[in-house]
Coordinates of C-alpha atoms in Angstrom, one line a residue:
M24 CA 44.8 -28.8 -44.2
P25 CA 45.4 -25.3 -42.8
S26 CA 42.5 -23.6 -41.1
P27 CA 41.0 -20.7 -43.0
S28 CA 42.3 -17.3 -42.1
P29 CA 39.9 -15.1 -40.1
S30 CA 37.9 -12.3 -41.9
G31 CA 39.0 -8.7 -41.6
F32 CA 36.7 -8.1 -38.7
F33 CA 38.1 -10.9 -36.6
R34 CA 41.6 -9.8 -37.2
L35 CA 40.8 -6.8 -35.0
P36 CA 41.9 -7.2 -31.3
R37 CA 39.1 -8.5 -29.1
E38 CA 39.1 -5.3 -27.1
L39 CA 38.3 -3.3 -30.2
R40 CA 35.6 -5.8 -31.3
D41 CA 34.0 -5.5 -27.8
T42 CA 34.0 -1.7 -28.2
I43 CA 32.2 -2.0 -31.5
Y44 CA 29.7 -4.4 -30.0
R45 CA 28.9 -2.0 -27.2
L46 CA 28.5 0.9 -29.5
Y47 CA 26.2 -1.2 -31.7
V48 CA 23.9 -2.4 -28.9
F49 CA 23.9 0.8 -26.8
E50 CA 20.6 2.8 -26.6
P51 CA 21.0 6.2 -24.9
E52 CA 17.6 5.9 -23.4
G53 CA 17.9 2.2 -22.6
Y54 CA 15.3 -0.6 -23.1
H55 CA 11.7 -0.2 -22.1
F56 CA 9.4 -3.1 -21.0
H57 CA 6.0 -3.2 -22.6
L58 CA 3.6 -5.1 -20.3
A59 CA 1.0 -5.9 -23.0
S60 CA 3.6 -7.8 -25.2
G61 CA 5.9 -8.8 -22.4
K62 CA 8.9 -7.6 -24.4
L63 CA 11.7 -5.1 -24.2
R64 CA 11.7 -2.3 -26.8
A65 CA 14.0 0.6 -27.7
S66 CA 12.9 4.1 -27.0
G67 CA 10.0 5.3 -29.2
N68 CA 8.6 1.7 -29.1
R69 CA 11.2 0.7 -31.7
P70 CA 12.2 -3.0 -31.9
I71 CA 15.7 -3.8 -30.6
N72 CA 18.1 -4.3 -33.4
L73 CA 20.3 -7.3 -32.8
A74 CA 20.9 -8.3 -36.4
L75 CA 24.7 -8.3 -35.8
M76 CA 24.4 -11.1 -33.3
R77 CA 22.8 -13.3 -36.0
T78 CA 25.7 -12.9 -38.5
C79 CA 27.6 -15.9 -37.2
T80 CA 28.0 -18.0 -34.1
T81 CA 31.3 -16.4 -33.1
V82 CA 29.7 -12.9 -33.0
A83 CA 26.8 -14.3 -31.1
A84 CA 29.1 -15.9 -28.5
E85 CA 31.1 -12.7 -28.1
M86 CA 28.0 -10.6 -27.7
H87 CA 26.3 -13.0 -25.3
H88 CA 24.4 -10.9 -22.7
L89 CA 26.0 -7.7 -23.9
P90 CA 22.7 -5.9 -24.9
L91 CA 21.3 -6.4 -21.4
R92 CA 24.6 -5.6 -19.7
S93 CA 25.1 -2.4 -21.7
N94 CA 21.6 -0.9 -21.4
V95 CA 19.5 0.3 -18.5
L96 CA 16.1 -1.6 -18.3
H97 CA 13.2 0.7 -17.7
F98 CA 9.8 -0.4 -16.2
S99 CA 6.9 1.9 -15.8
T100 CA 3.3 2.0 -14.6
S101 CA 1.2 2.1 -17.7
T102 CA 0.4 5.6 -19.0
D103 CA -2.8 4.5 -20.7
P104 CA -3.7 0.9 -19.6
S105 CA -5.8 -1.2 -21.8
E106 CA -9.3 -2.2 -20.8
S107 CA -8.1 -5.7 -20.0
E108 CA -5.2 -4.5 -17.8
R109 CA -7.6 -2.1 -16.0
T110 CA -10.1 -4.8 -15.4
I111 CA -7.6 -7.4 -14.2
S112 CA -5.7 -4.9 -12.0
A113 CA -8.9 -3.6 -10.4
R114 CA -10.3 -7.0 -9.6
F115 CA -7.0 -8.2 -8.3
D116 CA -6.8 -5.3 -5.9
M117 CA -10.4 -6.1 -4.8
L118 CA -9.5 -9.7 -4.2
L119 CA -6.5 -8.6 -2.0
S120 CA -8.8 -6.2 -0.1
Y121 CA -11.3 -9.0 0.5
M122 CA -8.7 -11.4 1.7
H123 CA -7.2 -8.8 4.0
L124 CA -10.6 -8.1 5.4
G125 CA -10.8 -11.8 6.3
R126 CA -7.5 -11.6 8.2
V127 CA -8.6 -8.6 10.1
K128 CA -11.9 -10.1 11.1
T129 CA -10.2 -13.4 12.1
L130 CA -7.8 -11.7 14.5
D131 CA -10.3 -9.1 15.7
S132 CA -12.6 -12.0 16.7
L133 CA -10.1 -13.0 19.4
K134 CA -11.5 -10.3 21.6
W135 CA -14.6 -12.5 22.0
L136 CA -14.3 -14.9 24.9
P137 CA -15.4 -18.1 23.0
L138 CA -12.5 -17.7 20.6
R139 CA -9.8 -16.3 22.9
R140 CA -8.7 -19.7 24.1
Y141 CA -7.1 -20.5 20.8
Q142 CA -4.5 -17.8 21.3
T143 CA -2.3 -19.9 23.6
P144 CA 1.0 -18.9 25.3
D145 CA 2.7 -21.2 22.8
V146 CA 1.2 -19.3 19.9
N147 CA 2.3 -16.0 21.4
A148 CA 5.9 -17.3 22.0
K149 CA 6.3 -18.4 18.4
L150 CA 5.0 -15.1 17.2
A151 CA 7.3 -13.1 19.4
L152 CA 10.3 -15.2 18.3
K153 CA 9.6 -14.7 14.6
Y154 CA 8.3 -11.1 14.7
P155 CA 10.0 -9.4 17.7
P156 CA 8.7 -5.9 16.8
F157 CA 5.1 -7.0 17.4
A158 CA 5.7 -8.8 20.7
P159 CA 4.3 -5.9 22.8
L160 CA 1.0 -6.4 21.1
L161 CA 0.6 -9.9 22.4
C162 CA 0.6 -9.0 26.1
Q163 CA -1.8 -6.0 26.0
P164 CA -5.3 -6.3 27.6
Y165 CA -7.9 -7.0 25.0
D166 CA -9.8 -3.9 25.9
Q167 CA -6.8 -1.9 24.6
L168 CA -5.9 -4.1 21.7
A169 CA -7.0 -2.4 18.5
C170 CA -3.8 -3.5 16.9
F171 CA -5.3 -6.3 14.8
N172 CA -7.3 -4.0 12.7
I173 CA -4.6 -2.8 10.4
A174 CA -7.2 -0.5 8.7
S175 CA -8.2 1.4 11.8
E176 CA -6.0 4.5 11.3
P177 CA -2.8 5.7 9.7
A178 CA 0.3 4.1 11.0
S179 CA -1.8 1.2 12.3
S180 CA 0.9 -1.4 11.4
W181 CA 2.5 -0.8 14.9
G182 CA 5.1 1.5 13.3
E183 CA 6.5 -1.2 11.0
A184 CA 6.1 -1.8 7.3
D185 CA 2.5 -2.8 6.3
S186 CA 4.0 -5.9 4.5
S187 CA 5.7 -7.0 7.7
F188 CA 2.4 -6.6 9.7
I189 CA 0.5 -8.5 7.1
A190 CA 3.1 -11.3 7.3
F191 CA 2.7 -11.2 11.1
Q192 CA -1.1 -11.5 10.8
S193 CA -0.8 -14.4 8.3
Y194 CA 1.6 -16.3 10.5
M195 CA -0.6 -15.8 13.5
I196 CA -3.6 -17.2 11.6
E197 CA -1.4 -20.1 10.5
L198 CA -0.5 -20.9 14.1
L199 CA -4.1 -20.6 15.3
S200 CA -5.2 -22.9 12.5
T201 CA -2.9 -25.7 13.7
D202 CA -5.8 -26.4 16.1
T203 CA -8.1 -28.1 13.6
D204 CA -11.2 -26.8 15.4
F205 CA -10.3 -23.1 15.1
R206 CA -11.5 -22.3 11.6
E207 CA -14.8 -24.1 12.0
A208 CA -15.3 -22.6 15.5
L209 CA -14.6 -19.1 14.0
A210 CA -17.1 -19.6 11.2
N211 CA -19.7 -21.1 13.5
F212 CA -19.3 -18.2 15.9
Y213 CA -20.1 -15.7 13.2
E214 CA -22.9 -17.8 11.8
K215 CA -24.7 -18.6 15.1
D216 CA -23.5 -16.3 17.8
Y217 CA -22.7 -13.1 16.1
A218 CA -26.1 -11.5 16.5
R219 CA -26.2 -12.3 20.2
T220 CA -22.6 -11.3 21.0
V221 CA -22.3 -8.1 19.0
P222 CA -23.9 -5.3 21.2
S223 CA -26.6 -3.5 19.4
V224 CA -26.4 0.3 19.3
F225 CA -30.0 0.3 20.3
D226 CA -29.7 -2.0 23.4
N227 CA -28.7 0.8 25.7
S228 CA -30.6 3.6 24.0
P229 CA -33.1 5.3 26.4
E230 CA -34.9 6.8 23.4
V231 CA -35.7 3.3 22.1
W232 CA -36.9 1.8 25.3
L233 CA -39.1 4.7 26.2
W234 CA -41.3 4.1 23.2
E235 CA -44.9 3.2 24.2
G236 CA -48.1 2.2 22.5
E237 CA -47.8 2.4 18.7
D238 CA -44.2 3.5 19.1
A239 CA -43.5 0.4 21.1
R240 CA -44.7 -1.8 18.3
E241 CA -42.5 0.2 15.9
R242 CA -39.7 -0.3 18.3
D243 CA -40.1 -4.1 18.5
E244 CA -40.3 -4.2 14.7
Y245 CA -37.1 -2.1 14.4
I246 CA -35.3 -4.3 16.9
R247 CA -36.5 -7.5 15.1
S248 CA -35.3 -6.1 11.8
H249 CA -32.0 -5.2 13.3
A250 CA -31.6 -8.7 14.7
E251 CA -32.3 -10.3 11.3
Q252 CA -29.8 -8.0 9.7
S253 CA -27.2 -9.0 12.3
Q254 CA -27.9 -12.7 11.6
Q255 CA -27.5 -12.1 7.9
T256 CA -24.2 -10.2 8.5
G257 CA -23.0 -13.1 10.6
R258 CA -23.7 -15.6 7.8
E259 CA -21.9 -13.4 5.3
E260 CA -18.9 -13.0 7.7
A261 CA -18.8 -16.8 8.1
S262 CA -18.8 -17.3 4.4
L263 CA -16.0 -14.7 4.0
L264 CA -13.9 -16.4 6.6
R265 CA -14.4 -19.9 5.4
S266 CA -13.4 -19.0 1.8
V267 CA -10.5 -16.6 2.6
L268 CA -8.9 -18.7 5.3
S269 CA -8.9 -21.8 3.1
M270 CA -6.5 -20.2 0.6
S271 CA -3.1 -18.6 0.7
S272 CA -2.9 -15.0 -0.2
P273 CA -1.2 -14.3 -3.6
D274 CA 1.8 -12.1 -3.8
P275 CA 0.6 -8.4 -4.2
W276 CA 3.2 -7.9 -7.0
M277 CA 1.6 -10.7 -9.0
I278 CA 0.2 -9.7 -12.4
P279 CA -2.4 -12.5 -12.9
S280 CA -3.8 -13.7 -16.2
D281 CA -7.5 -13.9 -16.7
D282 CA -7.4 -17.6 -15.9
E283 CA -5.3 -17.1 -12.8
L284 CA -7.6 -14.4 -11.5
A285 CA -10.7 -16.5 -12.2
E286 CA -9.1 -19.4 -10.2
L287 CA -8.3 -17.1 -7.3
N288 CA -11.8 -15.6 -7.3
T289 CA -13.3 -19.1 -7.3
S290 CA -11.1 -20.1 -4.3
A291 CA -12.2 -16.9 -2.4
G292 CA -15.9 -17.6 -3.1
F293 CA -16.3 -14.7 -5.5
S294 CA -18.0 -17.0 -8.1
A295 CA -20.9 -17.8 -5.7
P296 CA -24.2 -16.9 -7.3
N297 CA -25.5 -14.9 -4.3
L298 CA -22.7 -12.8 -2.9
G299 CA -23.4 -11.0 0.3
D300 CA -22.9 -7.2 0.8
V301 CA -19.4 -7.7 2.2
A302 CA -18.2 -9.3 -1.0
R303 CA -20.2 -7.1 -3.3
G304 CA -18.8 -4.0 -1.5
C305 CA -15.2 -5.3 -2.0
L306 CA -15.9 -6.1 -5.7
G307 CA -17.7 -2.9 -6.5
L308 CA -20.6 -4.8 -8.0
Y309 CA -23.5 -2.6 -6.9
E310 CA -24.9 0.6 -8.3
D311 CA -24.2 3.7 -6.3
R312 CA -26.9 6.4 -5.6
E313 CA -24.4 9.3 -5.4
V314 CA -22.2 8.3 -8.3
K315 CA -24.1 6.7 -11.2
G316 CA -23.1 3.2 -12.3
T317 CA -20.0 1.4 -11.0
P318 CA -17.4 4.2 -10.7
W319 CA -14.4 1.8 -10.5
K320 CA -14.9 1.1 -14.2
R321 CA -14.0 4.7 -15.0
V322 CA -10.6 4.6 -13.3
R323 CA -7.3 3.9 -15.0
W324 CA -6.2 1.2 -12.6
R325 CA -2.6 0.2 -13.2
F326 CA 0.0 -2.4 -12.1
S327 CA 3.1 -1.0 -10.5
A328 CA 6.4 -0.8 -12.4
A329 CA 7.9 -3.1 -9.8
A330 CA 5.2 -5.7 -10.5
A331 CA 6.0 -5.4 -14.3
A332 CA 9.7 -6.0 -13.5
V333 CA 8.9 -9.1 -11.4
R334 CA 6.9 -10.5 -14.3
F335 CA 9.9 -9.9 -16.7
F336 CA 12.5 -11.5 -14.5
K337 CA 10.3 -14.5 -14.0
S338 CA 10.0 -14.9 -17.8
I339 CA 13.8 -15.1 -18.4
S340 CA 16.4 -17.7 -17.5
P341 CA 18.7 -17.4 -14.6
A342 CA 21.6 -17.1 -17.0
T343 CA 20.0 -14.2 -18.7
C344 CA 19.3 -12.5 -15.4
L345 CA 23.0 -12.6 -14.6
G346 CA 23.7 -10.4 -17.6
I347 CA 21.5 -7.5 -16.3
R348 CA 23.3 -4.6 -14.5
K349 CA 20.8 -1.8 -13.9
V350 CA 17.0 -1.6 -13.7
V351 CA 15.0 1.6 -13.2
L352 CA 11.4 1.4 -11.9
H353 CA 9.4 4.5 -12.8
E354 CA 6.4 4.7 -10.4
H355 CA 5.0 7.8 -12.0
R356 CA 1.2 7.0 -11.6
R357 CA -1.0 5.5 -9.0
S358 CA -1.1 1.7 -9.0
V359 CA -2.9 -1.2 -7.3
A360 CA -2.2 -3.8 -4.6
G361 CA 0.0 -1.8 -2.2
P362 CA 2.8 -0.9 -4.6
E363 CA 5.1 0.4 -1.8
S364 CA 6.0 -3.3 -1.0
H365 CA 6.4 -4.7 -4.5
V366 CA 10.2 -4.6 -4.6
L367 CA 10.1 -7.5 -2.2
G368 CA 9.3 -9.6 -5.3
L369 CA 12.7 -8.6 -6.8
I370 CA 14.8 -9.7 -3.9
P371 CA 15.5 -13.2 -5.2
F372 CA 16.8 -11.8 -8.5
C373 CA 19.1 -9.4 -6.6
V374 CA 20.4 -12.3 -4.5
Q375 CA 21.0 -14.3 -7.6
N376 CA 22.8 -11.5 -9.4
P377 CA 24.9 -9.4 -6.9
Q378 CA 25.8 -7.0 -9.8
L379 CA 22.2 -6.0 -10.4
H380 CA 21.2 -2.6 -9.1
I381 CA 17.5 -1.5 -8.9
E382 CA 16.6 2.2 -8.7
R383 CA 13.0 3.0 -7.9
R384 CA 11.8 6.5 -8.8
V385 CA 8.6 7.5 -7.2
N386 CA 7.0 10.7 -8.6
I387 CA 5.6 12.9 -5.9
W388 CA 2.8 14.4 -8.0
G389 CA 1.6 11.4 -10.0
T390 CA 2.0 8.8 -7.3
L391 CA 2.2 10.1 -3.8
L392 CA -0.4 12.7 -4.2
A393 CA -2.6 10.9 -6.7
T394 CA -4.7 9.6 -3.8
R395 CA -4.6 9.7 -0.1
P396 CA -3.0 6.8 1.8
K397 CA -5.8 4.2 1.6
K398 CA -7.0 1.8 4.3
K399 CA -6.1 -1.8 3.3
T400 CA -9.8 -2.9 3.6
W401 CA -11.1 0.0 1.5
S402 CA -12.9 -1.4 -1.6
L403 CA -12.0 0.0 -5.0
H404 CA -15.6 1.0 -5.2
F405 CA -15.1 3.7 -2.5
Q406 CA -11.7 4.7 -3.8
A407 CA -13.2 5.2 -7.3
K408 CA -16.3 6.9 -5.9
E409 CA -14.1 9.5 -4.1
L410 CA -12.0 10.0 -7.2
V411 CA -15.1 10.6 -9.4
Q412 CA -17.0 12.7 -6.9
Y413 CA -14.1 15.1 -6.2
S414 CA -12.5 15.3 -9.6
G415 CA -14.5 18.3 -10.7
Q416 CA -14.2 20.4 -7.6
D417 CA -11.9 23.4 -7.3
E418 CA -8.7 23.4 -5.2
G419 CA -10.1 25.3 -2.2
E420 CA -13.0 22.9 -1.7
R421 CA -10.9 19.8 -2.3
W422 CA -8.3 20.9 0.2
D423 CA -10.5 22.4 2.9
T424 CA -13.3 19.9 2.8
H425 CA -12.2 16.5 1.5
G426 CA -8.4 16.8 1.8
R427 CA -7.3 14.3 -0.8
F428 CA -4.2 16.5 -1.0
C429 CA -4.5 17.8 2.6
L430 CA -1.1 18.5 4.2
S431 CA -2.0 16.2 7.1
W432 CA -1.5 13.2 4.8
I433 CA 1.7 14.2 3.0
G434 CA 4.0 12.8 5.7
T435 CA 2.1 9.5 5.7
S436 CA 2.3 9.2 1.9
F437 CA 6.1 9.6 2.1
C438 CA 6.3 7.4 5.1
Q439 CA 4.7 4.4 3.5
W440 CA 7.3 4.2 0.8
I441 CA 10.2 5.0 3.2
T442 CA 9.1 2.3 5.7
E443 CA 8.7 -0.4 3.1
A444 CA 12.1 0.4 1.5
S445 CA 13.7 0.4 4.9
A446 CA 12.4 -3.2 5.5
L447 CA 14.0 -4.6 2.4
S448 CA 17.3 -5.5 4.0
A449 CA 15.7 -7.4 6.8
N450 CA 13.9 -9.4 4.1
G451 CA 17.1 -10.3 2.3
M452 CA 17.8 -7.4 -0.1
P453 CA 21.6 -7.3 -0.6
A454 CA 23.5 -4.2 0.5
H455 CA 23.9 -1.6 -2.3
S456 CA 21.4 -3.4 -4.6
F457 CA 18.5 -0.9 -4.2
T458 CA 18.0 2.8 -4.1
L459 CA 14.8 4.8 -3.8
V460 CA 14.5 8.3 -5.3
F461 CA 11.6 10.7 -4.7
D462 CA 11.1 12.4 -8.0
G463 CA 9.9 16.0 -7.9
D464 CA 9.8 16.6 -11.6
P465 CA 8.5 18.7 -13.2
A466 CA 8.4 21.1 -10.2
P467 CA 11.5 20.7 -8.0
D468 CA 10.9 24.0 -6.1
Q469 CA 7.4 23.0 -5.2
S470 CA 8.7 19.6 -4.2
S471 CA 11.1 21.2 -1.8
E472 CA 8.2 23.3 -0.3
L473 CA 6.2 20.1 0.1
F474 CA 9.1 18.3 1.7
E475 CA 9.2 20.9 4.4
V476 CA 5.9 19.4 5.7
V477 CA 7.5 16.0 5.8
K478 CA 10.5 17.2 7.8
E479 CA 8.1 19.0 10.1
D480 CA 6.1 15.7 10.6
A481 CA 9.4 14.0 11.6
A482 CA 10.1 16.6 14.2
W483 CA 6.6 16.3 15.6
Q484 CA 6.9 12.5 16.0
V485 CA 10.3 12.9 17.8
A486 CA 8.9 15.6 20.1
R487 CA 5.8 13.5 20.9
A488 CA 8.0 10.4 21.6
Q489 CA 10.1 12.5 24.0
W490 CA 7.0 13.8 25.7
Y491 CA 5.6 10.2 26.2
N492 CA 9.0 9.0 27.4
N493 CA 8.6 11.3 30.4
Q494 CA 5.2 9.9 31.2
S495 CA 4.2 6.6 33.0
G496 CA 1.2 4.4 33.0
R497 CA -0.1 1.2 31.5
R498 CA -1.4 2.8 28.2
V499 CA 1.8 4.7 27.3
I500 CA 3.3 1.9 25.2
L501 CA 0.2 1.8 23.1
Q502 CA -0.4 5.5 23.0
K503 CA 3.1 6.3 21.6
R504 CA 2.4 4.3 18.5
R505 CA -1.1 5.6 17.8
G506 CA -2.5 8.5 15.9
A507 CA -1.8 10.5 12.9
I508 CA 1.3 12.2 14.3
Y509 CA 3.1 8.9 14.7
K510 CA 4.2 7.6 11.3
S511 CA 6.6 4.7 11.8
E512 CA 9.6 3.7 13.9
V513 CA 12.1 4.4 11.1
F514 CA 10.5 7.6 9.8
P515 CA 12.3 10.4 11.8
Q516 CA 15.8 8.9 11.4
A517 CA 15.1 8.1 7.7
I518 CA 14.2 11.8 7.1
N519 CA 17.4 12.9 8.9
D520 CA 19.5 10.6 6.8
I521 CA 17.9 11.8 3.6
V522 CA 18.5 15.4 4.4
E523 CA 22.1 14.7 5.4
G524 CA 22.8 12.5 2.3
K525 CA 23.5 9.3 4.3
S526 CA 20.7 7.2 3.0
F527 CA 20.0 4.9 0.1
I528 CA 16.8 7.0 -0.2
S529 CA 17.2 10.4 -1.8
C530 CA 15.3 13.3 -3.5
N531 CA 16.1 14.9 -6.8
F532 CA 15.3 18.3 -5.4
P533 CA 16.8 20.4 -2.6
T534 CA 15.8 19.0 0.8
G535 CA 16.8 22.0 3.0
N536 CA 17.5 21.8 6.7
L537 CA 16.0 19.6 9.5
H538 CA 13.3 20.9 11.9
D539 CA 14.0 21.1 15.6
P540 CA 11.8 18.9 17.8
Q541 CA 12.4 21.4 20.7
Q542 CA 10.3 24.0 18.9
V543 CA 7.4 21.5 18.9
L544 CA 7.8 20.8 22.6
N545 CA 7.6 24.6 23.2
I546 CA 4.3 24.7 21.3
T547 CA 2.8 21.8 23.2
R548 CA 4.2 22.6 26.7
H549 CA 0.6 23.1 28.0
I550 CA -0.3 19.5 27.4
S551 CA -0.1 17.2 30.5
Y552 CA -0.8 13.5 31.1
D553 CA -3.0 12.2 34.0
P554 CA -3.7 8.4 33.9
T555 CA -6.7 8.9 36.2
S556 CA -8.3 11.6 34.0
D557 CA -10.6 11.2 31.1
R558 CA -8.7 13.9 29.2
D559 CA -7.0 12.5 26.2
P560 CA -3.6 14.2 25.8
D561 CA -3.1 12.6 22.4
H562 CA -6.1 14.4 21.1
E563 CA -4.6 17.7 22.3
W564 CA -1.4 16.8 20.5
W565 CA -3.4 16.1 17.4
I566 CA -5.2 19.4 17.6
A567 CA -1.9 21.3 17.9
W568 CA -0.4 19.4 15.0
M569 CA -3.5 19.6 12.7
R570 CA -4.5 23.2 13.2
P571 CA -1.8 24.8 10.9
R572 CA -2.4 22.1 8.3
L573 CA -6.0 22.9 8.0
H574 CA -5.4 26.6 7.5
T575 CA -2.4 26.3 5.2
P576 CA -3.5 24.7 1.9
F577 CA -0.8 23.8 -0.6
Q578 CA -1.5 25.3 -4.0
L579 CA -0.2 23.7 -7.1
S580 CA 1.2 26.1 -9.8
P581 CA 2.6 25.7 -13.3
P582 CA 4.3 23.6 -14.6
L583 CA 2.1 21.3 -12.5
P584 CA -1.5 20.8 -13.5
S585 CA -4.3 21.9 -11.2
L586 CA -5.6 19.4 -8.6
S587 CA -8.7 18.7 -10.7
E588 CA -6.6 18.1 -13.8
L589 CA -4.2 15.8 -11.9
T590 CA -7.2 13.7 -10.8
L591 CA -8.9 13.6 -14.2
E592 CA -5.7 12.1 -15.7
D593 CA -6.7 8.9 -13.8
L594 CA -10.3 8.9 -15.2
I595 CA -11.7 7.8 -18.4
P596 CA -14.0 10.5 -19.8
E597 CA -17.5 10.0 -18.6
E598 CA -19.0 10.0 -22.1
Q599 CA -16.8 7.2 -23.2
P600 CA -16.6 4.7 -20.3
D601 CA -15.2 1.3 -21.3
A602 CA -17.3 -1.8 -20.4
A603 CA -15.3 -3.9 -18.0

């Protein structure tokens, strides 16, 4: 029996049919991922029309993966996150801050003699082999070693990506814990010896010890109270370390469900009936005298666009992943959990699909300037408190007093994104699979003006490094990578490459010309270095760098909103706070 002749459509050449298929599925504005539903939608929140694929098996086979191959997939931070998303994202960030605090305190404890013996030469050798950039930290005297407190100051990750330093910290704790006594010795130290070992601010205070008579009794009561408080702090620290060190840290690009977050909180000890002040501070569970209520509940906390993309890729099959060609991540608002590093979670999918390209667009005004670069151990309570307190202030006061948009932090904000992006290839990101774009919309001219400060910061770092290269002394290696002028190892060259158009990082606004480090050296030629003197040349450098930034506020003008309006976009109106 002869086979039936094909229908009129299938008499068309395959090339023409493919053209028809592409025109049918193509959406000029691509597909957009909606976090709440976990689904892709067409622009305007329209459902994707794939009815043609369901007409017959032949069409379905010929159109296989074509919708994803023909359209750009867009992922964004939520414009108006739901109450559930805000609550989960806030508490997840709090959990990560709490766990990071545990890592910091664990490594900081090595300065105490009873615990120092656990950092053996074998531990140091393994650390130096796996993380060579951090090897100099392992041979510095403990009285100079402030490196393990990643939250101590800007650029405190030894000039490397924060994610790399956190991985270094975690690996060091893993190595220390191979000695079965370490974790218990650490907890016991804080629980029993903390109050005796930590020097009291009052111990060497002449004003305290000169008290006599009634004052002496008051002094003794004050010291006794301080000792009791230290003991309580030690018990809280021990509880923190026991719980945090017993669990592995979740990926910061994770978007946990309610059940997953509850399980993580239980593992970290957050479900304990009597949380200490350390945990309550990280969780934002106490009322504040200056800001009524719990201010973090008023903030529109969001997950990053990169985190949303990771969730989507994990939800599809490897075969479906192979059909995707381009992804755009729109980081247009502030988000939680250190969003600068979240593209690390997409590396496995780029390795799996060499034809996949990810473009990350970071809006300067809604993301970089939405908040100052935060310390990793800052609780969301204090971030939110700052946001609520300063949202109603005028630009002059905000700039001159509180500096949330102070020019001194602009370079650091850019640097965090640049340094994390620069670390991707070392973590396995294939070449040509990723680009980063600093988005200046809707004010490209003001973006260019702001970028002048960033280029100037790069010149200051180069000049300061050249100055230190001409010095000698034991502290030079540490001093070069300390302070607000120093951003990161890759920062100056990355800025040069951006301006010259040689980088995978770019700006969608004019970047102008580079600044000359020699001009900085001319300004600072009066500064000298004497290892035997108490004078701190780095402080003199900081003064010279900071002075013009304090006296040159950057004013936003239309089409940008005012600073107060920009901040208020991240807050729920006070009269209608959602219960978390």
